[in-house]
Structures are given as structure tokens and as C-alpha cells.
CSV table of C-alpha atoms in Angstrom, one decimal:
chain,number,residue,atom,x,y,z
A,1,UNK,CA,-0.1,0.1,0.0
A,2,UNK,CA,2.6,2.6,1.2
A,3,UNK,CA,4.3,2.1,-2.7
A,4,UNK,CA,0.9,3.3,-4.0
A,5,UNK,CA,1.9,6.8,-2.3
A,6,UNK,CA,4.3,8.1,-4.5
A,7,UNK,CA,1.9,10.3,-6.7
A,8,UNK,CA,1.2,11.9,-3.4
A,9,UNK,CA,4.7,12.3,-2.3
A,10,UNK,CA,5.9,13.7,-5.6
A,11,UNK,CA,2.7,16.3,-5.3
A,12,UNK,CA,3.9,17.3,-2.1
A,13,UNK,CA,7.4,17.6,-3.4
A,14,UNK,CA,6.0,20.1,-6.1
A,15,UNK,CA,4.0,22.1,-3.4
A,16,UNK,CA,7.1,21.9,-1.1
A,17,UNK,CA,9.3,23.4,-3.8
A,18,UNK,CA,6.8,25.8,-4.9
A,19,UNK,CA,5.9,27.2,-1.2
A,20,UNK,CA,9.7,27.7,-0.2
A,21,UNK,CA,11.8,28.5,-3.5
A,22,UNK,CA,10.3,32.0,-3.7
A,23,UNK,CA,12.2,33.0,-0.6
A,24,UNK,CA,15.4,32.4,-2.6
A,25,UNK,CA,14.0,34.0,-5.6
A,26,UNK,CA,12.8,37.1,-4.1
A,27,UNK,CA,15.8,39.4,-5.2
A,28,UNK,CA,15.5,38.1,-9.0
A,29,UNK,CA,11.7,38.4,-9.0
A,30,UNK,CA,11.8,42.0,-7.6
A,31,UNK,CA,14.5,43.2,-9.9
A,32,UNK,CA,12.5,41.6,-13.0
A,33,UNK,CA,9.1,42.9,-11.8
A,34,UNK,CA,10.7,46.6,-11.0
A,35,UNK,CA,9.4,46.2,-7.3
A,36,UNK,CA,10.7,45.5,-3.8
A,37,UNK,CA,11.4,42.3,-2.1
A,38,UNK,CA,8.7,43.3,0.7
A,39,UNK,CA,6.2,43.5,-2.0
A,40,UNK,CA,7.1,40.3,-3.7
A,41,UNK,CA,7.2,38.8,-0.3
A,42,UNK,CA,3.4,39.5,-0.4
A,43,UNK,CA,2.9,37.0,-3.0
A,44,UNK,CA,4.2,34.2,-0.6
A,45,UNK,CA,1.5,35.6,2.1
A,46,UNK,CA,-1.2,35.3,-0.7
A,47,UNK,CA,-0.3,31.9,-1.5
A,48,UNK,CA,-0.1,30.7,2.1
A,49,UNK,CA,-3.4,32.4,3.0
A,50,UNK,CA,-5.2,30.9,0.0
A,51,UNK,CA,-3.9,27.6,1.1
A,52,UNK,CA,-5.2,28.4,4.7
A,53,UNK,CA,-8.3,29.4,3.6
A,54,UNK,CA,-9.4,26.7,1.0
A,55,UNK,CA,-8.0,23.8,2.7
A,56,UNK,CA,-10.9,23.4,5.2
A,57,UNK,CA,-13.4,25.2,2.9
A,58,UNK,CA,-12.9,22.7,0.1
A,59,UNK,CA,-12.1,19.5,2.1
A,60,UNK,CA,-15.5,17.9,1.2
A,61,UNK,CA,-14.8,17.5,-2.6
A,62,UNK,CA,-13.6,14.2,-2.2
A,63,UNK,CA,-16.7,12.9,-0.4
A,64,UNK,CA,-18.7,14.6,-3.0
A,65,UNK,CA,-16.8,13.0,-5.8
A,66,UNK,CA,-13.8,10.8,-5.4
A,67,UNK,CA,-10.5,11.4,-3.8
A,68,UNK,CA,-8.8,11.1,-7.2
A,69,UNK,CA,-11.2,13.6,-8.7
A,70,UNK,CA,-10.3,15.9,-5.8
A,71,UNK,CA,-6.6,15.4,-6.0
A,72,UNK,CA,-6.7,16.1,-10.0
A,73,UNK,CA,-8.7,19.3,-8.9
A,74,UNK,CA,-6.2,20.4,-6.8
A,75,UNK,CA,-3.3,19.6,-8.7
A,76,UNK,CA,-5.1,21.3,-12.1
A,77,UNK,CA,-5.6,24.5,-10.1
A,78,UNK,CA,-2.2,24.6,-8.7
A,79,UNK,CA,-0.6,23.9,-12.1
A,80,UNK,CA,-2.7,26.6,-13.6
A,81,UNK,CA,-1.6,29.1,-11.0
A,82,UNK,CA,2.2,28.3,-11.6
A,83,UNK,CA,1.8,28.5,-15.3
A,84,UNK,CA,0.2,31.9,-14.7
A,85,UNK,CA,3.2,32.9,-12.5
A,86,UNK,CA,6.0,31.8,-15.3
A,87,UNK,CA,4.4,34.3,-17.8
A,88,UNK,CA,3.3,37.1,-15.0
A,89,UNK,CA,4.4,40.4,-16.4
A,90,UNK,CA,3.7,42.6,-13.4
A,91,UNK,CA,3.4,42.2,-9.6
A,92,UNK,CA,-0.5,42.2,-9.7
A,93,UNK,CA,-0.6,39.6,-12.2
A,94,UNK,CA,2.0,37.6,-9.9
A,95,UNK,CA,-0.3,38.0,-6.8
A,96,UNK,CA,-3.2,36.7,-8.8
A,97,UNK,CA,-1.3,33.5,-9.8
A,98,UNK,CA,0.1,33.0,-6.3
A,99,UNK,CA,-3.4,33.1,-5.1
A,100,UNK,CA,-4.8,30.4,-7.7
A,101,UNK,CA,-1.8,28.1,-6.8
A,102,UNK,CA,-2.4,28.4,-3.2
A,103,UNK,CA,-6.1,27.3,-3.8
A,104,UNK,CA,-4.7,24.5,-5.7
A,105,UNK,CA,-2.3,23.4,-3.0
A,106,UNK,CA,-4.9,23.8,-0.2
A,107,UNK,CA,-7.2,21.2,-1.9
A,108,UNK,CA,-4.4,18.7,-2.6
A,109,UNK,CA,-2.0,18.6,0.4
A,110,UNK,CA,-4.5,17.7,3.4
A,111,UNK,CA,-6.4,15.3,1.3
A,112,UNK,CA,-3.0,13.7,0.2
A,113,UNK,CA,-2.1,13.3,4.0
A,114,UNK,CA,-5.5,12.1,5.0
A,115,UNK,CA,-5.7,9.6,2.2
A,116,UNK,CA,-2.1,8.4,3.1
A,117,UNK,CA,-3.4,7.9,6.8
A,118,UNK,CA,-6.4,6.0,6.1
A,119,UNK,CA,-4.8,3.7,3.3
A,120,UNK,CA,-2.9,1.9,6.3
A,121,UNK,CA,-3.7,0.6,9.6
A,122,UNK,CA,-2.9,2.5,12.9
A,123,UNK,CA,0.4,0.8,13.7
A,124,UNK,CA,1.9,2.5,10.2
A,125,UNK,CA,0.0,5.7,10.3
A,126,UNK,CA,2.9,7.8,11.4
A,127,UNK,CA,5.2,6.6,8.6
A,128,UNK,CA,2.2,7.2,5.8
A,129,UNK,CA,2.0,10.6,7.1
A,130,UNK,CA,5.5,11.0,7.0
A,131,UNK,CA,5.9,9.7,3.6
A,132,UNK,CA,3.9,12.6,2.4
A,133,UNK,CA,5.7,15.1,4.7
A,134,UNK,CA,8.9,13.9,3.6
A,135,UNK,CA,7.8,14.8,-0.1
A,136,UNK,CA,7.2,18.1,1.1
A,137,UNK,CA,10.5,18.4,3.0
A,138,UNK,CA,12.6,17.1,0.0
A,139,UNK,CA,10.8,19.8,-2.1
A,140,UNK,CA,13.1,22.1,0.1
A,141,UNK,CA,16.2,20.1,0.7
A,142,UNK,CA,16.6,18.9,-2.9
A,143,UNK,CA,14.3,20.8,-5.1
A,144,UNK,CA,15.1,24.3,-3.9
A,145,UNK,CA,18.8,24.0,-4.4
A,146,UNK,CA,18.0,22.7,-7.7
A,147,UNK,CA,15.4,25.3,-8.4
A,148,UNK,CA,17.9,27.8,-7.4
A,149,UNK,CA,20.4,26.6,-9.9
A,150,UNK,CA,18.0,26.7,-12.6
A,151,UNK,CA,16.9,30.3,-11.5
A,152,UNK,CA,20.9,31.1,-11.9
A,153,UNK,CA,21.6,29.4,-15.3
A,154,UNK,CA,18.0,30.2,-17.1
A,155,UNK,CA,16.0,32.7,-14.9
A,156,UNK,CA,13.5,32.4,-12.2
A,157,UNK,CA,10.7,31.8,-14.7
A,158,UNK,CA,12.1,28.5,-15.6
A,159,UNK,CA,12.3,27.5,-12.1
A,160,UNK,CA,8.4,27.8,-12.0
A,161,UNK,CA,8.1,26.0,-15.2
A,162,UNK,CA,9.9,23.0,-13.6
A,163,UNK,CA,7.2,23.0,-11.0
A,164,UNK,CA,4.7,22.9,-13.3
A,165,UNK,CA,6.2,19.6,-14.9
A,166,UNK,CA,6.4,18.1,-11.5
A,167,UNK,CA,2.6,18.8,-10.9
A,168,UNK,CA,1.7,17.2,-14.2
A,169,UNK,CA,3.7,14.1,-13.5
A,170,UNK,CA,2.1,14.0,-10.2
A,171,UNK,CA,-1.3,14.3,-11.9
A,172,UNK,CA,-0.8,11.6,-14.3
A,173,UNK,CA,0.2,9.0,-11.3
A,174,UNK,CA,-2.7,10.2,-9.5
A,175,UNK,CA,-5.2,9.4,-12.2
A,176,UNK,CA,-3.3,5.7,-12.5
A,177,UNK,CA,-2.7,4.7,-9.0
A,178,UNK,CA,-5.2,6.6,-6.7
A,179,UNK,CA,-8.5,5.2,-8.4
A,180,UNK,CA,-8.9,2.9,-5.5
A,181,UNK,CA,-8.2,5.2,-2.6
A,182,UNK,CA,-10.9,4.9,0.1
A,183,UNK,CA,-13.4,7.7,-0.3
A,184,UNK,CA,-13.9,9.4,3.1
A,185,UNK,CA,-17.6,9.9,4.4
A,186,UNK,CA,-19.4,13.0,3.6
A,187,UNK,CA,-19.0,15.6,6.5
A,188,UNK,CA,-21.3,18.6,6.7
A,189,UNK,CA,-19.9,22.0,7.2
A,190,UNK,CA,-21.4,22.5,10.6
A,191,UNK,CA,-19.8,19.0,11.6
A,192,UNK,CA,-16.4,20.2,10.5
A,193,UNK,CA,-17.0,23.6,12.5
A,194,UNK,CA,-18.1,21.5,15.6
A,195,UNK,CA,-14.8,19.4,15.3
A,196,UNK,CA,-12.8,22.6,15.2
A,197,UNK,CA,-14.7,24.1,18.1
A,198,UNK,CA,-13.5,21.6,20.7
A,199,UNK,CA,-11.2,23.1,23.3
A,200,UNK,CA,-8.6,20.3,22.5
A,201,UNK,CA,-8.5,20.9,19.0
A,202,UNK,CA,-8.3,24.9,19.2
A,203,UNK,CA,-5.5,24.4,21.5
A,204,UNK,CA,-3.8,22.0,19.3
A,205,UNK,CA,-4.3,24.3,16.3
A,206,UNK,CA,-3.0,27.4,18.0
A,207,UNK,CA,0.4,25.5,18.5
A,208,UNK,CA,0.4,24.9,14.8
A,209,UNK,CA,-0.7,28.4,13.9
A,210,UNK,CA,2.1,30.1,16.1
A,211,UNK,CA,4.5,27.5,14.9
A,212,UNK,CA,3.9,28.7,11.4
A,213,UNK,CA,4.1,32.2,12.2
A,214,UNK,CA,7.6,31.7,13.6
A,215,UNK,CA,9.0,29.3,11.2
A,216,UNK,CA,7.5,29.9,7.7
A,217,UNK,CA,7.3,33.6,8.4
A,218,UNK,CA,10.9,34.0,9.2
A,219,UNK,CA,12.0,31.6,6.4
A,220,UNK,CA,10.3,34.1,3.9
A,221,UNK,CA,12.7,36.7,4.7
A,222,UNK,CA,15.9,34.4,5.2
A,223,UNK,CA,17.7,36.4,2.4
A,224,UNK,CA,17.0,39.7,4.2
A,225,UNK,CA,18.3,38.2,7.5
A,226,UNK,CA,21.3,37.0,6.1
A,227,UNK,CA,22.4,40.1,4.4
A,228,UNK,CA,21.5,42.2,7.5
A,229,UNK,CA,23.8,40.0,9.6
A,230,UNK,CA,26.5,40.5,7.1
A,231,UNK,CA,27.0,36.7,6.4
A,232,UNK,CA,29.6,35.5,3.9
A,233,UNK,CA,27.7,32.4,3.6
A,234,UNK,CA,25.6,32.2,0.4
A,235,UNK,CA,21.7,32.3,0.8
A,236,UNK,CA,21.7,29.0,-1.1
A,237,UNK,CA,23.7,27.1,1.2
A,238,UNK,CA,21.8,28.0,4.1
A,239,UNK,CA,18.5,27.4,2.3
A,240,UNK,CA,20.1,24.0,1.4
A,241,UNK,CA,21.1,23.3,5.1
A,242,UNK,CA,17.1,24.3,6.4
A,243,UNK,CA,15.8,22.0,3.9
A,244,UNK,CA,18.2,18.8,4.7
A,245,UNK,CA,17.2,19.4,8.3
A,246,UNK,CA,13.6,19.4,7.2
A,247,UNK,CA,14.1,16.2,5.1
A,248,UNK,CA,15.7,14.4,8.2
A,249,UNK,CA,13.0,15.5,10.4
A,250,UNK,CA,10.3,14.4,8.2
A,251,UNK,CA,12.0,10.9,7.3
A,252,UNK,CA,12.6,10.4,11.0
A,253,UNK,CA,9.7,11.6,12.9
A,254,UNK,CA,7.0,9.1,11.6
A,255,UNK,CA,9.1,6.0,12.9
A,256,UNK,CA,9.3,7.8,16.4
A,257,UNK,CA,5.7,8.4,16.7
A,258,UNK,CA,4.9,4.8,15.8
A,259,UNK,CA,7.5,3.1,17.7
A,260,UNK,CA,8.6,5.3,21.1
A,261,UNK,CA,7.5,8.9,21.2
A,262,UNK,CA,4.1,10.1,22.2
A,263,UNK,CA,2.9,12.9,19.8
A,264,UNK,CA,2.2,15.3,22.7
A,265,UNK,CA,5.8,14.9,24.0
A,266,UNK,CA,7.4,15.1,20.5
A,267,UNK,CA,5.7,18.5,19.9
A,268,UNK,CA,7.2,19.8,22.9
A,269,UNK,CA,10.6,18.9,22.2
A,270,UNK,CA,10.4,20.2,18.7
A,271,UNK,CA,9.1,23.4,19.6
A,272,UNK,CA,11.9,23.8,22.2
A,273,UNK,CA,14.4,22.6,19.5
A,274,UNK,CA,12.9,25.0,17.1
A,275,UNK,CA,13.4,28.2,19.5
A,276,UNK,CA,17.1,27.0,19.8
A,277,UNK,CA,17.3,27.1,16.0
A,278,UNK,CA,16.1,30.5,15.8
A,279,UNK,CA,18.5,31.7,18.3
A,280,UNK,CA,21.5,30.2,16.6
A,281,UNK,CA,20.4,31.3,13.2
A,282,UNK,CA,19.7,34.8,14.3
A,283,UNK,CA,22.2,35.7,16.7
A,284,UNK,CA,25.5,33.2,16.5
A,285,UNK,CA,28.7,33.2,14.4
A,286,UNK,CA,28.8,31.4,11.1
A,287,UNK,CA,29.1,27.7,12.0
A,288,UNK,CA,26.4,28.0,14.6
A,289,UNK,CA,24.1,29.8,12.1
A,290,UNK,CA,24.5,26.8,9.8
A,291,UNK,CA,23.5,24.3,12.7
A,292,UNK,CA,20.6,26.7,13.5
A,293,UNK,CA,19.2,26.7,10.1
A,294,UNK,CA,19.7,22.7,10.0
A,295,UNK,CA,17.8,22.6,13.4
A,296,UNK,CA,15.3,25.1,12.4
A,297,UNK,CA,14.2,23.1,9.2
A,298,UNK,CA,14.4,19.6,11.1
A,299,UNK,CA,12.2,20.8,14.1
A,300,UNK,CA,9.9,23.0,11.8
A,301,UNK,CA,9.1,20.2,9.5
A,302,UNK,CA,9.0,17.3,12.0
A,303,UNK,CA,6.7,19.3,14.1
A,304,UNK,CA,3.6,18.6,11.6
A,305,UNK,CA,3.4,14.9,11.9
A,306,UNK,CA,2.7,14.8,15.6
A,307,UNK,CA,0.2,17.6,15.3
A,308,UNK,CA,-1.5,15.5,12.7
A,309,UNK,CA,-1.3,12.4,14.6
A,310,UNK,CA,-2.7,14.1,17.7
A,311,UNK,CA,-5.8,15.4,16.0
A,312,UNK,CA,-6.4,12.0,13.8
A,313,UNK,CA,-6.1,10.0,17.2
A,314,UNK,CA,-8.3,12.2,19.1
A,315,UNK,CA,-11.2,12.0,16.3
A,316,UNK,CA,-10.7,9.6,13.6
A,317,UNK,CA,-14.0,10.0,12.0
A,318,UNK,CA,-13.2,13.8,11.5
A,319,UNK,CA,-9.7,13.1,10.0
A,320,UNK,CA,-10.1,14.8,6.8
A,321,UNK,CA,-11.5,18.0,8.4
A,322,UNK,CA,-9.0,18.1,11.2
A,323,UNK,CA,-6.0,17.6,9.0
A,324,UNK,CA,-7.2,20.3,6.6
A,325,UNK,CA,-7.7,22.5,9.7
A,326,UNK,CA,-4.3,21.9,10.8
A,327,UNK,CA,-2.8,22.4,7.3
A,328,UNK,CA,-4.8,25.9,7.4
A,329,UNK,CA,-3.4,26.9,10.7
A,330,UNK,CA,0.0,26.0,9.5
A,331,UNK,CA,-0.2,28.1,6.2
A,332,UNK,CA,-2.2,30.8,7.9
A,333,UNK,CA,0.5,31.0,10.3
A,334,UNK,CA,3.1,31.5,7.6
A,335,UNK,CA,0.9,34.0,5.7
A,336,UNK,CA,0.7,36.2,8.8
A,337,UNK,CA,4.4,35.9,9.5
A,338,UNK,CA,5.3,36.8,5.8
A,339,UNK,CA,2.9,39.8,6.0
A,340,UNK,CA,3.9,40.8,9.3
A,341,UNK,CA,7.9,40.6,8.0
A,342,UNK,CA,7.0,42.6,4.7
A,343,UNK,CA,5.2,45.2,7.0
A,344,UNK,CA,8.1,45.4,9.1
A,345,UNK,CA,10.7,46.0,6.5
A,346,UNK,CA,8.5,48.5,4.9
A,347,UNK,CA,8.5,50.2,8.1
A,348,UNK,CA,12.3,50.3,7.8
A,349,UNK,CA,12.6,47.9,10.6
A,350,UNK,CA,16.3,46.3,10.5
A,351,UNK,CA,15.9,42.7,9.3
A,352,UNK,CA,18.1,41.2,12.0
A,353,UNK,CA,15.1,41.8,14.5
A,354,UNK,CA,13.0,39.4,12.5
A,355,UNK,CA,14.2,36.3,14.5
A,356,UNK,CA,13.3,37.9,17.8
A,357,UNK,CA,9.7,38.3,16.6
A,358,UNK,CA,10.2,34.3,15.8
A,359,UNK,CA,11.5,33.6,19.0
A,360,UNK,CA,8.3,35.4,20.6
A,361,UNK,CA,6.0,33.2,18.6
A,362,UNK,CA,7.5,30.0,19.7
A,363,UNK,CA,7.5,30.9,23.1
A,364,UNK,CA,3.6,31.6,22.8
A,365,UNK,CA,3.4,27.9,20.9
A,366,UNK,CA,5.2,26.5,23.7
A,367,UNK,CA,3.1,28.1,26.4
A,368,UNK,CA,-0.2,27.1,24.6
A,369,UNK,CA,1.0,23.3,24.5
A,370,UNK,CA,2.2,23.2,28.2
A,371,UNK,CA,-1.2,24.5,28.9
A,372,UNK,CA,-3.2,22.1,27.0
A,373,UNK,CA,-0.8,19.1,28.4
A,374,UNK,CA,-1.6,20.0,32.0
A,375,UNK,CA,-5.3,20.2,31.1
A,376,UNK,CA,-5.2,16.7,29.6
A,377,UNK,CA,-3.4,15.4,32.8
A,378,UNK,CA,-5.8,17.1,35.0
A,379,UNK,CA,-9.0,15.8,33.0
A,380,UNK,CA,-7.3,12.2,33.1
A,381,UNK,CA,-6.5,12.3,36.8
A,382,UNK,CA,-10.1,13.5,37.5
A,383,UNK,CA,-11.6,10.8,35.3
A,384,UNK,CA,-9.5,8.0,37.2
A,385,UNK,CA,-10.7,9.3,40.5
A,386,UNK,CA,-14.4,9.2,39.5
A,387,UNK,CA,-13.9,5.7,38.4
A,388,UNK,CA,-12.2,4.6,41.5
């Protein structure tokens, strides 16, 4: 069964490359479109915001039609948005194109994760989720350096064209291999909202939101922070270290969740590691900056799987909706972080202050997570006392 997931992993690879390559392309795109990097950074915020809104809003497509049809719709919109990106003559066309691509990503990504989780038994769920997540992370670890090389040689538009090709290959694989994927039962909108409104779900999604604000928001302006800190190391190298860490975390976290590490404990460990990564990246000498980028990527990517696992285990019947909400929270956080960074830079705040904002966001995430954990322990203790 696991082998049938390759089209989902490839599609996730294309999404990961598309979502994270623009941070390395900002200087080229700004020069080509005769605008500032802060303005082009808004295209990343629009992509992630569109993803965040469309993920829960369109998560019922699979139950109305089929998993294959919904996946193909998502990949189709994603490809159309990227084709428009490759030919964008102005900033406003670029912003519209990124909006369309983000909607497609919002349809595809959560459905790919929930389909992978539902295709295997519970003992292999962590590995199935991490396989899709690994596709996303490899899109940064392997795809982003390759995309930057293409941009150096041929221009940034050819890099986006490469993403279009990957999306189309994934669509062919989905049409061939995903016809027999189990179709989730239809979930009414009010039922999805009720699942979202439980205190446990709200606190879990709040952790994901603040983590996205910190991790994805700061990543958008990695080039600006690197230049502000006067680092001699190239941006491509730092992005590669970040992506390599992300791929390592994504590949390891699934097996750890299945074998020995409870999801709630895993999330706390990863949030602390993420904060350490931010500190090393933003405020330490060059060798530690590289370590910080690696740790940041590892913890940021690995933190997604235990959050998904926690939500699916808490309410299996709402798996599709909850994974969509979690994806929405992650990318909404990225949109908020990217927009906040754009505002800060346009207000002439020095870029070396941005890691401080990321650290504050991760402290909030840790606080919310610890509060949720303490409440769970209190509720479990009360339940035990009532039944003794």
C-alpha cells in the first residue's frame, strides 16, 4: 500500500518546492518586476493565505466526488497558477497567480495526508503521514537548491516551469494509482466546524498557528536576515541546510511516533528545538548559523506530523477535516508571519530583528502546548478518581 503513495509524495514535493523556492528567488523576481522584495514577499503571504482558507473550505470535495477527482482538481489549479506565474508581466498578475496556486495546494495537500493515513492500519499511520511530509521537505532539501541552480542558469521563470512539470507528472500518477483510494464519508460543514470548536482541537491548532508564524514567516525573509547579519555564506547554502534538516526530521519523525515517542511529548521537544534553532540562526557566528538553519528546518518540518497524529487519534471520524484545519493553521501562520515581516521591512525595521519576532511566537506556542498538556493530565486524573 505504501508504494501507491508515490504520486502524493511527488505532488507534495512540487508543493514544497513552490512554497519555499520563492524565498530564494525574491531578489531576482523583485528586479525583474521592478518592485521591492517586501512587495514580492506578499505573493508568498497570498499563496499561504489562499492555502489556509481553501484547505478546510474545500475539504469535502473528495466525499462529494472521489479522492482521485479531488486530488486532480487540486493539482490542476496548482498547475494553472504556476503557469500564470511563469508568464506574469507585473506584480499584480503575480499576486493573482500565487492566489490560484495556493487554492490548488489547499485542496491537494490535506487530502493527500488524510488519504495516506486512511490507507494503512493504525500501526503504520505515522510512517504514511511522514511519507507525504517527506515529499514536502525534500521539495526544500533537494528541490530548492536545484530550482535555484535553474534560476541562476536560465532565470526564475524556468524554475516555476519545472514545478509545473512536476505537478503534471503527479497528476498522471494520481489518475493511474489513486482510483481505489478509500473515499471518506461526507462531513457536513457544521460538523467540521463543531470538530474545530472543541477545546482540544482549538489548542492544538493554536500551537500549529504560532509555529507557522515563527517558522514559515521567518523563512520568507531568510535572504534579508542573511544580508543584514553580513554573513559571507551564500543564501543557497543556508536554504539547503534548512531543507536538509527538514528532510531529516520528516523522515525520522514518523517511525519515532509509531515506535516510542508520544505525539504530545514530541511536539514539546520539537518546539524547544525550533526556538534554539532560531537563536543560533539569528544571533550566533557563522558555523552555529548553519547548525541553527539545520535544526530550524528539522524541528519545523517534524512538528507537523505529531500535530496531525494527535488530531487524527483524538477524532478519527473527522480525520479529513482536522488535517485540513491543521494545514490551514500552519499556512495561515505562514501568511501572517510573511505579511508581518513585509510590514516590518517596509517600515524600515532592521531585518536582524525578525528572528526576535520568531522567538516570541515560538514561546507563545510552547506556552499554549504546555497549558493543553496540563489540562489533559488534570482531566485524566479526574476521570481516574471518579471511576475508583
